[in-house]
PDB file of C-alpha atoms and ligand atoms in Angstrom:
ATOM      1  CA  UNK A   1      56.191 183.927  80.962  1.00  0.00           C
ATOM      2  CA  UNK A   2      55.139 186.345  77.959  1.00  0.00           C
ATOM      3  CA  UNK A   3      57.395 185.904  75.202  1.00  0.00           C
ATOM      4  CA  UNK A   4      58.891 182.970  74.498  1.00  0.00           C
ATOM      5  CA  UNK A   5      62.153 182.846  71.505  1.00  0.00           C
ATOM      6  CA  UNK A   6      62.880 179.720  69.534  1.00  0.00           C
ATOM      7  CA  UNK A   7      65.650 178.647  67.542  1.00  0.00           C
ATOM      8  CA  UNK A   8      64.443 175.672  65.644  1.00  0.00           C
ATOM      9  CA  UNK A   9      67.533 173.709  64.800  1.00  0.00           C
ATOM     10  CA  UNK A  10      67.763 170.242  63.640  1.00  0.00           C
ATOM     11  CA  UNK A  11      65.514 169.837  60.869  1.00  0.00           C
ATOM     12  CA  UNK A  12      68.740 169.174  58.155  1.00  0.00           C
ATOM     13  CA  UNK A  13      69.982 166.363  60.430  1.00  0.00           C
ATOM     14  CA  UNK A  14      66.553 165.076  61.371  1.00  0.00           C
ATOM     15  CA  UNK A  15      66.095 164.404  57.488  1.00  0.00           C
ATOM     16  CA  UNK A  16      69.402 163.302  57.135  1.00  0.00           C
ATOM     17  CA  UNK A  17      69.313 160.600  59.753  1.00  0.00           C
ATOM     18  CA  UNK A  18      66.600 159.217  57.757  1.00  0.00           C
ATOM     19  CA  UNK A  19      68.227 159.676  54.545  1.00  0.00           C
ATOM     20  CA  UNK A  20      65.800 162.320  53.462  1.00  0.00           C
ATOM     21  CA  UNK A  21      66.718 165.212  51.762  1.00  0.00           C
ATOM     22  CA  UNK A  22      67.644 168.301  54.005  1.00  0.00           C
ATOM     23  CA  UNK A  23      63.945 170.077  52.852  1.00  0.00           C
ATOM     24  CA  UNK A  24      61.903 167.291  54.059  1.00  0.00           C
ATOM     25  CA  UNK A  25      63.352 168.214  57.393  1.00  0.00           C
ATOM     26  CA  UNK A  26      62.029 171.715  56.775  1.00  0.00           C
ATOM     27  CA  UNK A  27      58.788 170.494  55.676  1.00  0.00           C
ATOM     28  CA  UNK A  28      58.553 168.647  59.423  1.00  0.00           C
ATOM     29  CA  UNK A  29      59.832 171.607  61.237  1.00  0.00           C
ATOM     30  CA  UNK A  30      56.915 173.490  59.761  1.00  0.00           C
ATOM     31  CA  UNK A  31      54.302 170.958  61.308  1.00  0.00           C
ATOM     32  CA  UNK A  32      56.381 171.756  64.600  1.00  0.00           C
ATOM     33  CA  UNK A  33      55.873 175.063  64.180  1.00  0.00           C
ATOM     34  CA  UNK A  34      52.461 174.461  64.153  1.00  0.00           C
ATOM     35  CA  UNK A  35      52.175 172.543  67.279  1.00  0.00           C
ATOM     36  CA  UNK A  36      54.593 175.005  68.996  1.00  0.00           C
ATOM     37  CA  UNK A  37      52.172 177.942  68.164  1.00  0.00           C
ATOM     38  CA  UNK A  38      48.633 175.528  69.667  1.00  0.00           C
ATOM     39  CA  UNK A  39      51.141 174.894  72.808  1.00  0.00           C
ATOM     40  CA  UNK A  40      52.046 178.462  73.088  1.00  0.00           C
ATOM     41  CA  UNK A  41      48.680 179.444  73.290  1.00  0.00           C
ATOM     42  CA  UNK A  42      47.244 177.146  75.743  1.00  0.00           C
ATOM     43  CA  UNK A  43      49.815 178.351  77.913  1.00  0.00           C
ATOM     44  CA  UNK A  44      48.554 182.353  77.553  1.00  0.00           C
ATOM     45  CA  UNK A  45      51.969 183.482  75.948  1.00  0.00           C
ATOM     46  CA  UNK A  46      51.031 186.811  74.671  1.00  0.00           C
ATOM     47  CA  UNK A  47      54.321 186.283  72.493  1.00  0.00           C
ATOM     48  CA  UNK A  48      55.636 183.610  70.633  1.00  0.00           C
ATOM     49  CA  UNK A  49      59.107 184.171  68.453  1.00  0.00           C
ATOM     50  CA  UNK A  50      60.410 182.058  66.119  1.00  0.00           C
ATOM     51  CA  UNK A  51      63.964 182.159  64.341  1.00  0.00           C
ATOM     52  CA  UNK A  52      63.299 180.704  60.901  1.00  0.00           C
ATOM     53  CA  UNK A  53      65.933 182.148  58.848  1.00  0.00           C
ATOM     54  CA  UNK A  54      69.181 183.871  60.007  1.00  0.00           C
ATOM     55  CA  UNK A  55      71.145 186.079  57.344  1.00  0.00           C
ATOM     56  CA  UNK A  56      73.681 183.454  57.069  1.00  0.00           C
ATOM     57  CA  UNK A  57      71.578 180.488  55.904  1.00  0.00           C
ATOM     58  CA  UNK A  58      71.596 182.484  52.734  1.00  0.00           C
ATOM     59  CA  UNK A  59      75.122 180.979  52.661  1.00  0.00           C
ATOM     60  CA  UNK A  60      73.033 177.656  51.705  1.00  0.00           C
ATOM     61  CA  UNK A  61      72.861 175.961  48.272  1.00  0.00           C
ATOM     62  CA  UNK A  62      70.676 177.922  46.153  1.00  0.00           C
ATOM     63  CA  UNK A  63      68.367 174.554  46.408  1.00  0.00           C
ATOM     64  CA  UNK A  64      67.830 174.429  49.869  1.00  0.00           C
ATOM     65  CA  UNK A  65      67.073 178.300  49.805  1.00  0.00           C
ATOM     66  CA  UNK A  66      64.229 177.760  47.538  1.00  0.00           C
ATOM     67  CA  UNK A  67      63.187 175.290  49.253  1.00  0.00           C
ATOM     68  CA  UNK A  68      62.835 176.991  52.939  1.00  0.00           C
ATOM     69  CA  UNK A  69      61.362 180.059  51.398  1.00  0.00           C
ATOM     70  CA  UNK A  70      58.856 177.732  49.307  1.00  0.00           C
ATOM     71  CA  UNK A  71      57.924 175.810  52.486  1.00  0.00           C
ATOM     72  CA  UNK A  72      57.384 178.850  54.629  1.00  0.00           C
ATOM     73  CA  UNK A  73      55.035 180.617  51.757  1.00  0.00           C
ATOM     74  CA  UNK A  74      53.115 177.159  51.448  1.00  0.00           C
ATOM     75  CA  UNK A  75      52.552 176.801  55.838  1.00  0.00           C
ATOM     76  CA  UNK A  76      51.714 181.107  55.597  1.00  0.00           C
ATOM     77  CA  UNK A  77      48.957 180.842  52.945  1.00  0.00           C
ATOM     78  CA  UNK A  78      47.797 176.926  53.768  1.00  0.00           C
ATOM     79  CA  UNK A  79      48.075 176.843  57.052  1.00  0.00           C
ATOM     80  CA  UNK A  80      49.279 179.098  59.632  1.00  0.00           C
ATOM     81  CA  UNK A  81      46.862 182.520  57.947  1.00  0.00           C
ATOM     82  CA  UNK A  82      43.588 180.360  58.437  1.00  0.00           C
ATOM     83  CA  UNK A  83      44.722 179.428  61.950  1.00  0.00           C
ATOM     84  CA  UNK A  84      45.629 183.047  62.946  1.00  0.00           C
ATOM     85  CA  UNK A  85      41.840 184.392  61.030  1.00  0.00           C
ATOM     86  CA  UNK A  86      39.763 181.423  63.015  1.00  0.00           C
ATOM     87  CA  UNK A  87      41.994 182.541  66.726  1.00  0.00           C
ATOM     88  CA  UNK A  88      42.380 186.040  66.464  1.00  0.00           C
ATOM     89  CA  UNK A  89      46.568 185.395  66.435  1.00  0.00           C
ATOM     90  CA  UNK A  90      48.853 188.453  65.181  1.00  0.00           C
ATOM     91  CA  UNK A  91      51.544 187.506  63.006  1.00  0.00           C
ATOM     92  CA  UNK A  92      54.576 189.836  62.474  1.00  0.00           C
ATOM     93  CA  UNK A  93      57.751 189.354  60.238  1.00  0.00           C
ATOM     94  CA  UNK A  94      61.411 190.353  61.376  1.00  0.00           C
ATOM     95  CA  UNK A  95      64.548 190.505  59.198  1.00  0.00           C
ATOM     96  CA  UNK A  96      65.672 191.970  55.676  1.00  0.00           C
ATOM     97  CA  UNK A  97      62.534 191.214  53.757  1.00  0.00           C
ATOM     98  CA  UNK A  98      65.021 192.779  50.691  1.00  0.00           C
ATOM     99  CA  UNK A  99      66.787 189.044  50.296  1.00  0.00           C
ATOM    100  CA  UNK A 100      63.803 186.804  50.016  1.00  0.00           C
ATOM    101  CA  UNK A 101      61.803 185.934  47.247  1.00  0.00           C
ATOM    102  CA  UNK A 102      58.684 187.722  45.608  1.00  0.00           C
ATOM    103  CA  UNK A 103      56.858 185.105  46.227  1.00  0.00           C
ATOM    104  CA  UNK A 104      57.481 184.644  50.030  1.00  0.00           C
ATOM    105  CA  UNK A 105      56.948 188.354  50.497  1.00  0.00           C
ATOM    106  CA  UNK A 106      53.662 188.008  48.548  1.00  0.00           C
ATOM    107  CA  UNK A 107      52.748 185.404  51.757  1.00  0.00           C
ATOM    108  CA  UNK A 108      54.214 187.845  54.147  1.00  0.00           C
ATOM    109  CA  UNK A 109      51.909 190.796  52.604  1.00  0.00           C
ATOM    110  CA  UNK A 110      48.828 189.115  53.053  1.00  0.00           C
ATOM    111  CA  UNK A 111      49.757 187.644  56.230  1.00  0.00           C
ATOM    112  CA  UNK A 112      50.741 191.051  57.814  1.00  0.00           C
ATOM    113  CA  UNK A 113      47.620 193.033  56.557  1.00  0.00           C
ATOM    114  CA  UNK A 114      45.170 190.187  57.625  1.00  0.00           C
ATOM    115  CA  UNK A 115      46.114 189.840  60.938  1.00  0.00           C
ATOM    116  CA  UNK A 116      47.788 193.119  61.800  1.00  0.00           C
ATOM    117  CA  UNK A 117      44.713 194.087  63.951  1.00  0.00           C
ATOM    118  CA  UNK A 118      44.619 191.477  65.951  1.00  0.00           C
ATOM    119  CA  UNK A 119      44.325 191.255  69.598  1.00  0.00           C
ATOM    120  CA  UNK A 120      45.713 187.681  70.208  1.00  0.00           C
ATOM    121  CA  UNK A 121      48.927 186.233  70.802  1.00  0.00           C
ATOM    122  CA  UNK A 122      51.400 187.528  68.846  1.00  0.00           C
ATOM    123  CA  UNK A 123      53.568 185.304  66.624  1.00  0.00           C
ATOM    124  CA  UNK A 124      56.620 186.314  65.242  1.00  0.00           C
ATOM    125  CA  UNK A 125      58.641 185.343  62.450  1.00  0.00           C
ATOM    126  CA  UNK A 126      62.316 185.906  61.812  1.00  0.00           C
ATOM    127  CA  UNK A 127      62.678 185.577  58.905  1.00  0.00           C
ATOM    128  CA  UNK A 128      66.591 187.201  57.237  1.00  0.00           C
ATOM    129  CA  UNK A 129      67.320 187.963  60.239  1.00  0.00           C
ATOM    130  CA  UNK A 130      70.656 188.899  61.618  1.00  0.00           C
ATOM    131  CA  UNK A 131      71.064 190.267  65.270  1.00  0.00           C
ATOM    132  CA  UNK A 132      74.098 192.487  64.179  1.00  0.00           C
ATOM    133  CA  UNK A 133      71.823 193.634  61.275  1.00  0.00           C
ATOM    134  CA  UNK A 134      69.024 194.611  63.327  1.00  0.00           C
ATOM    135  CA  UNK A 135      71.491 196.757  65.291  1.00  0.00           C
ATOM    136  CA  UNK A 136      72.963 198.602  62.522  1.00  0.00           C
ATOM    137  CA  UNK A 137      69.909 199.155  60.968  1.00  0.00           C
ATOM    138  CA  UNK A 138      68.471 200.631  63.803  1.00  0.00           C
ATOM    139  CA  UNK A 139      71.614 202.587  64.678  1.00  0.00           C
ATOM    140  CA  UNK A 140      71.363 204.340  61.287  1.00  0.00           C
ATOM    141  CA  UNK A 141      67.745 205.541  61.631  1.00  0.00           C
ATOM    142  CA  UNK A 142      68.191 206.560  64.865  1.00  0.00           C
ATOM    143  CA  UNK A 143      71.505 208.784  63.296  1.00  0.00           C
ATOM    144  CA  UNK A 144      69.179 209.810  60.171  1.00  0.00           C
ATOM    145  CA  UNK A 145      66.457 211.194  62.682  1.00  0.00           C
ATOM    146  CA  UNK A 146      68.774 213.043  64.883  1.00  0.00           C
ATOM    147  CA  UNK A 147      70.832 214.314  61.894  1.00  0.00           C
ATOM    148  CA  UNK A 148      67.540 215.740  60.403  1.00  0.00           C
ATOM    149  CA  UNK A 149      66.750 217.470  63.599  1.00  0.00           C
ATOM    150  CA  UNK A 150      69.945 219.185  64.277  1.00  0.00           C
ATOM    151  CA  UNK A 151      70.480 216.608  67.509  1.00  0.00           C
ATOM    152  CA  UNK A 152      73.927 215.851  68.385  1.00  0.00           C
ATOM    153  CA  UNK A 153      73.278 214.646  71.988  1.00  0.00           C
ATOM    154  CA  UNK A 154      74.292 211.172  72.926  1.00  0.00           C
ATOM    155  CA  UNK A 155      71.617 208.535  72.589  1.00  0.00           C
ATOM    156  CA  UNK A 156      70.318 206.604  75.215  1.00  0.00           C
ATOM    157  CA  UNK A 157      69.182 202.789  74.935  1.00  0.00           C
ATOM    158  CA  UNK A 158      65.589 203.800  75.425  1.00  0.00           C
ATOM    159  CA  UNK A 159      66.241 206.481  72.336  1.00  0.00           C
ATOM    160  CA  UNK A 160      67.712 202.865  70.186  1.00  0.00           C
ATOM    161  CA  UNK A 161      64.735 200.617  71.159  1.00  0.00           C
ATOM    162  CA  UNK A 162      61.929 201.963  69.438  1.00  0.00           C
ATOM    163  CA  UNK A 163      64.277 201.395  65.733  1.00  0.00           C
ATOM    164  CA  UNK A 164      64.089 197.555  66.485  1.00  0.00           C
ATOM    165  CA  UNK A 165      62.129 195.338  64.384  1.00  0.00           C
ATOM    166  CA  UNK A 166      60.887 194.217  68.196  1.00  0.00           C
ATOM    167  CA  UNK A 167      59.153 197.751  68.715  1.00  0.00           C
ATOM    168  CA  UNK A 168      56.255 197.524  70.923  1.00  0.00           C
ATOM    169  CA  UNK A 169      56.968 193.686  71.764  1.00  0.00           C
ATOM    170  CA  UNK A 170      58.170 192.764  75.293  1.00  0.00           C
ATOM    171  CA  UNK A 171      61.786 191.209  75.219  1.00  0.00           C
ATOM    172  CA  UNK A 172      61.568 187.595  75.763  1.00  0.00           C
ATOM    173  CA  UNK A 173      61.576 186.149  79.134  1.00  0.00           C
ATOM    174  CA  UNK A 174      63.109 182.911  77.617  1.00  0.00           C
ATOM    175  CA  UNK A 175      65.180 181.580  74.563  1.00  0.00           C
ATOM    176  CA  UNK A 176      64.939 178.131  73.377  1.00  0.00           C
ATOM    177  CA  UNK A 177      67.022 176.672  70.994  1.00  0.00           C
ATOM    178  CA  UNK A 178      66.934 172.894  70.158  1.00  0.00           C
ATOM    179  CA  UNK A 179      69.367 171.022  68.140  1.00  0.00           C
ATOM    180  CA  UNK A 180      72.044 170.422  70.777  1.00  0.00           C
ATOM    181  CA  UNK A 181      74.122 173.053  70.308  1.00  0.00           C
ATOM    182  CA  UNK A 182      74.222 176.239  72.971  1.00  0.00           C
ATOM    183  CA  UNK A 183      74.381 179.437  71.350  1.00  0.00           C
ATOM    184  CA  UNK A 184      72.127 181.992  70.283  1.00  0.00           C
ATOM    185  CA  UNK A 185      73.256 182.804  66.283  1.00  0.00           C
ATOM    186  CA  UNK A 186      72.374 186.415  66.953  1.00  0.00           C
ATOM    187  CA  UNK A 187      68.975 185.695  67.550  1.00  0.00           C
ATOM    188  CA  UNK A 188      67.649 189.671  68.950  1.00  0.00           C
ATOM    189  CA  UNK A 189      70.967 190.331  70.790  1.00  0.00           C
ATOM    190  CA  UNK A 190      69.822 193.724  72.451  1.00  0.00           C
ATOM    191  CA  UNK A 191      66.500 192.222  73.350  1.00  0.00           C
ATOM    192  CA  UNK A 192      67.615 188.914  74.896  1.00  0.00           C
ATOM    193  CA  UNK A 193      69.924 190.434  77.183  1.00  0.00           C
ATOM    194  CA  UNK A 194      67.730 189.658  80.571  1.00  0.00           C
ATOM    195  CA  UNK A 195      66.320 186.474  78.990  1.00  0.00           C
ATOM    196  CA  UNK A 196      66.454 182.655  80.857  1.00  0.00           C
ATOM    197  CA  UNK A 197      68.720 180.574  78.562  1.00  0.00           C
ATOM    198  CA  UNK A 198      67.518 177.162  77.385  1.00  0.00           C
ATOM    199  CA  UNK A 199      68.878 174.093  75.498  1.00  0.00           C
ATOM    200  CA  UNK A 200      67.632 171.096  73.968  1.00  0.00           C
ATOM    201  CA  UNK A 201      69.464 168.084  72.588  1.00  0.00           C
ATOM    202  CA  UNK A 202      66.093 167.484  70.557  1.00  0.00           C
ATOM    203  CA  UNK A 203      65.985 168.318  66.987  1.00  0.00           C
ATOM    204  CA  UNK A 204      62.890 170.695  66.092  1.00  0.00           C
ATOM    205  CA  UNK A 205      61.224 168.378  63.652  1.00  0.00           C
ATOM    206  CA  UNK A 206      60.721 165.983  66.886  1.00  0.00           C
ATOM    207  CA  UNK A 207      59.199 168.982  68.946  1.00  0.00           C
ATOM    208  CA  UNK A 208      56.156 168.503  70.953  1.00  0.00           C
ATOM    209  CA  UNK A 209      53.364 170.794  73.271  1.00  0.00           C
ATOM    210  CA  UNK A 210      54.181 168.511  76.012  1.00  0.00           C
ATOM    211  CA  UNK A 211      58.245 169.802  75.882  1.00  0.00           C
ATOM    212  CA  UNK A 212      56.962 173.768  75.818  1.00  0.00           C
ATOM    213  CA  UNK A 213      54.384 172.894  78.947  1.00  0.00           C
ATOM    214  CA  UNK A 214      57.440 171.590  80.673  1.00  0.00           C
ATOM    215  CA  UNK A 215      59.688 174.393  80.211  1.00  0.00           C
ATOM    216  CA  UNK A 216      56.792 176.973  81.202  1.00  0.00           C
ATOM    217  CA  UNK A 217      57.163 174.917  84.429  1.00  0.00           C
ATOM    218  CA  UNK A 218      60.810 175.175  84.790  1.00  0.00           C
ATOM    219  CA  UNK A 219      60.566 179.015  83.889  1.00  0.00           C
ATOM    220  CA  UNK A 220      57.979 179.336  86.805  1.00  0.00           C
ATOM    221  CA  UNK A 221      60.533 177.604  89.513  1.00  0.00           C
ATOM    222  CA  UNK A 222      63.360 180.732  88.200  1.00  0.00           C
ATOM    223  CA  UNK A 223      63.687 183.888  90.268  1.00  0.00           C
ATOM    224  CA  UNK A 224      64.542 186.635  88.198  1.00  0.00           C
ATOM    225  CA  UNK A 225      65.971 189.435  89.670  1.00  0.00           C
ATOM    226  CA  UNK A 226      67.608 191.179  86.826  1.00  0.00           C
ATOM    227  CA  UNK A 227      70.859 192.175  88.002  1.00  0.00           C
ATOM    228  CA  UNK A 228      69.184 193.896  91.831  1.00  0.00           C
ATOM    229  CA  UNK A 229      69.705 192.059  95.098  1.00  0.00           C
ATOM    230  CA  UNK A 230      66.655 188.804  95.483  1.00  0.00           C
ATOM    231  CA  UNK A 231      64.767 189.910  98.862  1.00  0.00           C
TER     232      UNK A 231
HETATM  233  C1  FPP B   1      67.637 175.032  61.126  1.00  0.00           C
HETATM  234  O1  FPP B   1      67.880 173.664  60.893  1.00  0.00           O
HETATM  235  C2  FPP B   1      66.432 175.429  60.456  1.00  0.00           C
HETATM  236  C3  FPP B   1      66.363 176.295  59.403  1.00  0.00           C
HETATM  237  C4  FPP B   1      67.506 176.986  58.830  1.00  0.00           C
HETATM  238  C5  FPP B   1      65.074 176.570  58.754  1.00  0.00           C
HETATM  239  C6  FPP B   1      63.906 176.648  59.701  1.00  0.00           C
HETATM  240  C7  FPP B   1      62.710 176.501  58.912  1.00  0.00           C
HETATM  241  C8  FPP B   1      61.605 175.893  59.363  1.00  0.00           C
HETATM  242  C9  FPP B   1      61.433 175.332  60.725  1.00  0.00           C
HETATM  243  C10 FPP B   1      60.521 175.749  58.387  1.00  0.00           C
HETATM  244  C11 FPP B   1      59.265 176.333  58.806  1.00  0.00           C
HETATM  245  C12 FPP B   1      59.341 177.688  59.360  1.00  0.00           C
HETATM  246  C13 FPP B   1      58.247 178.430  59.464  1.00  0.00           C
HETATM  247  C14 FPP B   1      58.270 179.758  60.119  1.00  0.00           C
HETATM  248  C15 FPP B   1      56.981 177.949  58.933  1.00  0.00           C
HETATM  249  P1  FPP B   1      69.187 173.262  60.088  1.00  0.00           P
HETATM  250  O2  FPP B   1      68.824 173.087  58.666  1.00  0.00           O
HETATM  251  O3  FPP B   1      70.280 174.241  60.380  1.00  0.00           O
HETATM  252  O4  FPP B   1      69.495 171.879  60.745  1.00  0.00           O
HETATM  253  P2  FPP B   1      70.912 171.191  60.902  1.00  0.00           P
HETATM  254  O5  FPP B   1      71.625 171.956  61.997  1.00  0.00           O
HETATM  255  O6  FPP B   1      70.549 169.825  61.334  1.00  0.00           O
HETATM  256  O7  FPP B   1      71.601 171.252  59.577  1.00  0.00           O
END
């Protein structure tokens, strides 16, 4: 496996079960995302993606907003930038950086430019991120380009992929999502389309390596053959 996709769900019910507030279960799913990221790395995953913030959790109350995009800023700067400078990790951001906060894209700026050389696993973070988005945007650069250079010709899917946020990255072998529900909220629609389906009834905040090391081993037994004949 080289890219592994989770959707880290749970972390509102994990706090409420304990009658926490909903952002205390955001807080924990942050120290998950930490031990996801050490797990993914033992296991040589040149790419780990995480689904942190989908366009409709804007929909949220202003309060718990806040308090997602202050937690993220907090594990960039405090926790997950010194980890990436200290193992050589890459850390990209996908989604409609346009709806976040100045301060979160502050994080994001100094995240990006510090580790955007490096050679090690990749991380990325999705972050305002709607699949449908991600389609339309890409649709109208692709149009803009071809416009500007007198091309009406159809376009092919290998024209579209490079006007992803995913350029360059491989599509994701497997997606993940936790929380006990089984669907994919639009997590990279186009790039997922080949990709080994996985559920768990766990909620994120209760994540751990072991879980990841035991799915790499269930990935392993698969035989992909996208869509050809297995010999
Ligand atoms: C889904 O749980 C989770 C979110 C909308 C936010 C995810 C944010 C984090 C894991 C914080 C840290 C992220 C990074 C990248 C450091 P939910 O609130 O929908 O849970 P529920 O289904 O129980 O309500």
């Amino acid at each position: 496996m080289k890219h592994l996709a989770i959707i880290m769900d749970g972390n509102g019910r994990w706090a409420t079960m304990r009658g926490l507030e909903r952002t205390a279960g955001h807080a924990e799913g942050a120290k998950a995302v930490l031990r996801a990221v050490e797990a993914a790395e033992q296991l040589g995953l040149e790419c780990l993606s995480l689904y942190a913030f989908s366009t409709e959790n804007h929909r949220r109350s202003k309060r718990e907003v806040l308090g997602i995009f202050g937690i993220i800023a907090e594990f960039l700067d405090e926790v997950l930038l010194p980890y990436a400078m200290r193992k050589g990790l890459r850390i990209r951001f996908i989604g409609d950086m346009s709806r976040i906060t100045s301060e979160l894209m502050s994080s994001i700026a100094r995240v990006n430019a510090a580790t955007i050389n490096h050679t090690g696993m990749t991380v990325i973070i999705a972050l305002s991120y709607g699949g449908r988005e991600e389609v339309v945007h890409a649709v109208n650069l692709l149009i803009e380009n071809k416009l500007l250079n007198g091309d009406y010709r159809k376009i092919s899917y290998e024209e579209l992929e490079p006007y992803l946020y995913t350029v360059n990255l491989p599509d994701p072998d497997a997606v993940w999502r936790f929380g006990g529900y089984q669907r994919l909220s639009g997590f990279m629609p186009l790039q997922t389309t080949y990709s080994e389906l996985f559920f768990s009834d766990k909620l994120w905040p209760d994540f751990q390596a072991e879980d990841m090391f035991a799915l790499a081993a269930r990935f392993a037994q698969i035989k992909r053959n996208f869509g050809e004949v297995s010999q």
